[in-house]
Amino acid sequence: AQKVTQAQTEISVVEKEDVTLDCVYETRDTTYYLFWYKQPPSGELVFLIRRNSFDEQNEISGRYSWNFQKSTSSFNFTITASQVVDSAVYFCALSEGGYSTLTFGKGTMLLVSP
Amino acid sequence: DTEVTQTPKHLVMGMTNKKSLKCEQHMGHRAMYWYKQKAKKPPELMFVYSYEKLSINESVPSRFSPECPNSSLLNLHLHALQPEDSALYLCASSQGAGRYTDTQYFGPGTRLTVL
């Protein structure tokens, strides 16, 4: 069974639209961490955010915001007023107890057109 | 500064060649990682080094040989690769000893093509 599910394979929007990327996770641990990474066409994985399981506060960073809900095991990512530079593959990842082995979702490709 | 550097950026090699990928970080991180990423797939963990010691080997074929000469440097030696080994190879590092609480910072990757 997938531990991290990103059901949206590809999303296309026009610049300035808001877009939400979904992430649903599965774990039996009470302590865990969730991450979002961005991978532009150049290939580098860029760290965006880390959230631990005890902190359900939503986070906003500029045009980016994250909604963590333990009740639904979801950690969704919203980009407000999208821009062409937001075009990338976005990965949600889970880190559970033990060594730091990230379990990645399959990724969502976001295409923002002008 | 969260920079991880990787060289070369691109590498083309034949199946009989021996080559090496290099990864460097100067953030004082104590854990370093190698990942393999095929097109349209998420990264797959290959190796983890913690305090310069190999702590995780995800059953990677012996034609891939990692080396951690010091805390800032991580190499991946390649020998007798197959065309299916063509992929983006990503290096990452994290501050702690490779615990699940760590944030991993990734380098730009090496795009490897095996002919």
PDB file of C-alpha atoms in Angstrom, chain A residues 31-33 35 37 39-47 50 91 95-102 104-107 109, chain B residues 33 35 37 40-43 45 48 50 55-56 58 88 90 94 97-108 111:
ATOM      1  CA  THR A  31       5.809  10.849  15.612  1.00  0.00           C
ATOM      2  CA  TYR A  32       6.631  11.528  12.008  1.00  0.00           C
ATOM      3  CA  TYR A  33       7.613  14.316   9.652  1.00  0.00           C
ATOM      4  CA  PHE A  35       7.942  17.357   3.667  1.00  0.00           C
ATOM      5  CA  TYR A  37       9.956  19.322  -2.286  1.00  0.00           C
ATOM      6  CA  GLN A  39      11.732  19.688  -8.653  1.00  0.00           C
ATOM      7  CA  PRO A  40      11.984  22.109 -11.582  1.00  0.00           C
ATOM      8  CA  PRO A  41      13.046  20.848 -15.023  1.00  0.00           C
ATOM      9  CA  SER A  42      16.698  21.425 -14.070  1.00  0.00           C
ATOM     10  CA  GLY A  43      16.414  18.414 -11.771  1.00  0.00           C
ATOM     11  CA  GLU A  44      17.389  19.689  -8.343  1.00  0.00           C
ATOM     12  CA  LEU A  45      15.014  18.823  -5.512  1.00  0.00           C
ATOM     13  CA  VAL A  46      14.348  22.008  -3.580  1.00  0.00           C
ATOM     14  CA  PHE A  47      13.185  21.715   0.021  1.00  0.00           C
ATOM     15  CA  ARG A  50       8.972  20.311   6.970  1.00  0.00           C
ATOM     16  CA  PHE A  91       6.801  15.766  -4.179  1.00  0.00           C
ATOM     17  CA  SER A  95       9.722  10.349   7.319  1.00  0.00           C
ATOM     18  CA  GLU A  96       8.922   7.894  10.110  1.00  0.00           C
ATOM     19  CA  GLY A  97      10.820   6.537  13.098  1.00  0.00           C
ATOM     20  CA  GLY A  98      14.298   5.100  12.687  1.00  0.00           C
ATOM     21  CA  TYR A  99      16.684   6.271  10.039  1.00  0.00           C
ATOM     22  CA  SER A 100      15.840   9.167   7.795  1.00  0.00           C
ATOM     23  CA  THR A 101      14.462   7.265   4.844  1.00  0.00           C
ATOM     24  CA  LEU A 102      12.053   9.508   3.022  1.00  0.00           C
ATOM     25  CA  PHE A 104       8.080   9.982  -1.514  1.00  0.00           C
ATOM     26  CA  GLY A 105       4.743  10.242  -3.231  1.00  0.00           C
ATOM     27  CA  LYS A 106       4.715   9.817  -6.992  1.00  0.00           C
ATOM     28  CA  GLY A 107       4.744  13.566  -7.507  1.00  0.00           C
ATOM     29  CA  MET A 109       3.520  17.901 -12.218  1.00  0.00           C
TER      30      MET A 109
ATOM     31  CA  TYR B  33      22.748  10.111   0.734  1.00  0.00           C
ATOM     32  CA  TYR B  35      19.396   8.533  -4.704  1.00  0.00           C
ATOM     33  CA  GLN B  37      15.676   8.857 -10.063  1.00  0.00           C
ATOM     34  CA  LYS B  40       8.659  10.570 -14.137  1.00  0.00           C
ATOM     35  CA  LYS B  41       9.347   8.662 -10.907  1.00  0.00           C
ATOM     36  CA  PRO B  42      10.201   9.767  -7.380  1.00  0.00           C
ATOM     37  CA  PRO B  43      13.772   9.414  -6.120  1.00  0.00           C
ATOM     38  CA  LEU B  45      17.240   5.764  -1.941  1.00  0.00           C
ATOM     39  CA  VAL B  48      23.097   6.479   3.448  1.00  0.00           C
ATOM     40  CA  SER B  50      26.200   8.614   8.768  1.00  0.00           C
ATOM     41  CA  SER B  55      24.509   2.890   7.476  1.00  0.00           C
ATOM     42  CA  ILE B  56      22.026   1.930   4.763  1.00  0.00           C
ATOM     43  CA  GLU B  58      19.148  -0.504  -0.180  1.00  0.00           C
ATOM     44  CA  LEU B  88      19.400  11.171 -12.606  1.00  0.00           C
ATOM     45  CA  LEU B  90      20.932  12.825  -6.703  1.00  0.00           C
ATOM     46  CA  SER B  94      21.317  16.321   6.394  1.00  0.00           C
ATOM     47  CA  ALA B  97      23.073  11.419  11.875  1.00  0.00           C
ATOM     48  CA  GLY B  98      20.517  10.427   9.297  1.00  0.00           C
ATOM     49  CA  ARG B  99      17.558  10.350  11.682  1.00  0.00           C
ATOM     50  CA  TYR B 100      13.982  10.683  10.550  1.00  0.00           C
ATOM     51  CA  THR B 101      13.804  14.140  12.055  1.00  0.00           C
ATOM     52  CA  ASP B 102      16.395  15.462   9.602  1.00  0.00           C
ATOM     53  CA  THR B 103      15.698  17.604   6.579  1.00  0.00           C
ATOM     54  CA  GLN B 104      17.561  16.401   3.522  1.00  0.00           C
ATOM     55  CA  TYR B 105      19.020  18.991   1.159  1.00  0.00           C
ATOM     56  CA  PHE B 106      19.618  17.863  -2.371  1.00  0.00           C
ATOM     57  CA  GLY B 107      22.195  18.679  -4.990  1.00  0.00           C
ATOM     58  CA  PRO B 108      21.414  19.397  -8.647  1.00  0.00           C
ATOM     59  CA  ARG B 111      22.311  12.895 -15.478  1.00  0.00           C
TER      60      ARG B 111
END
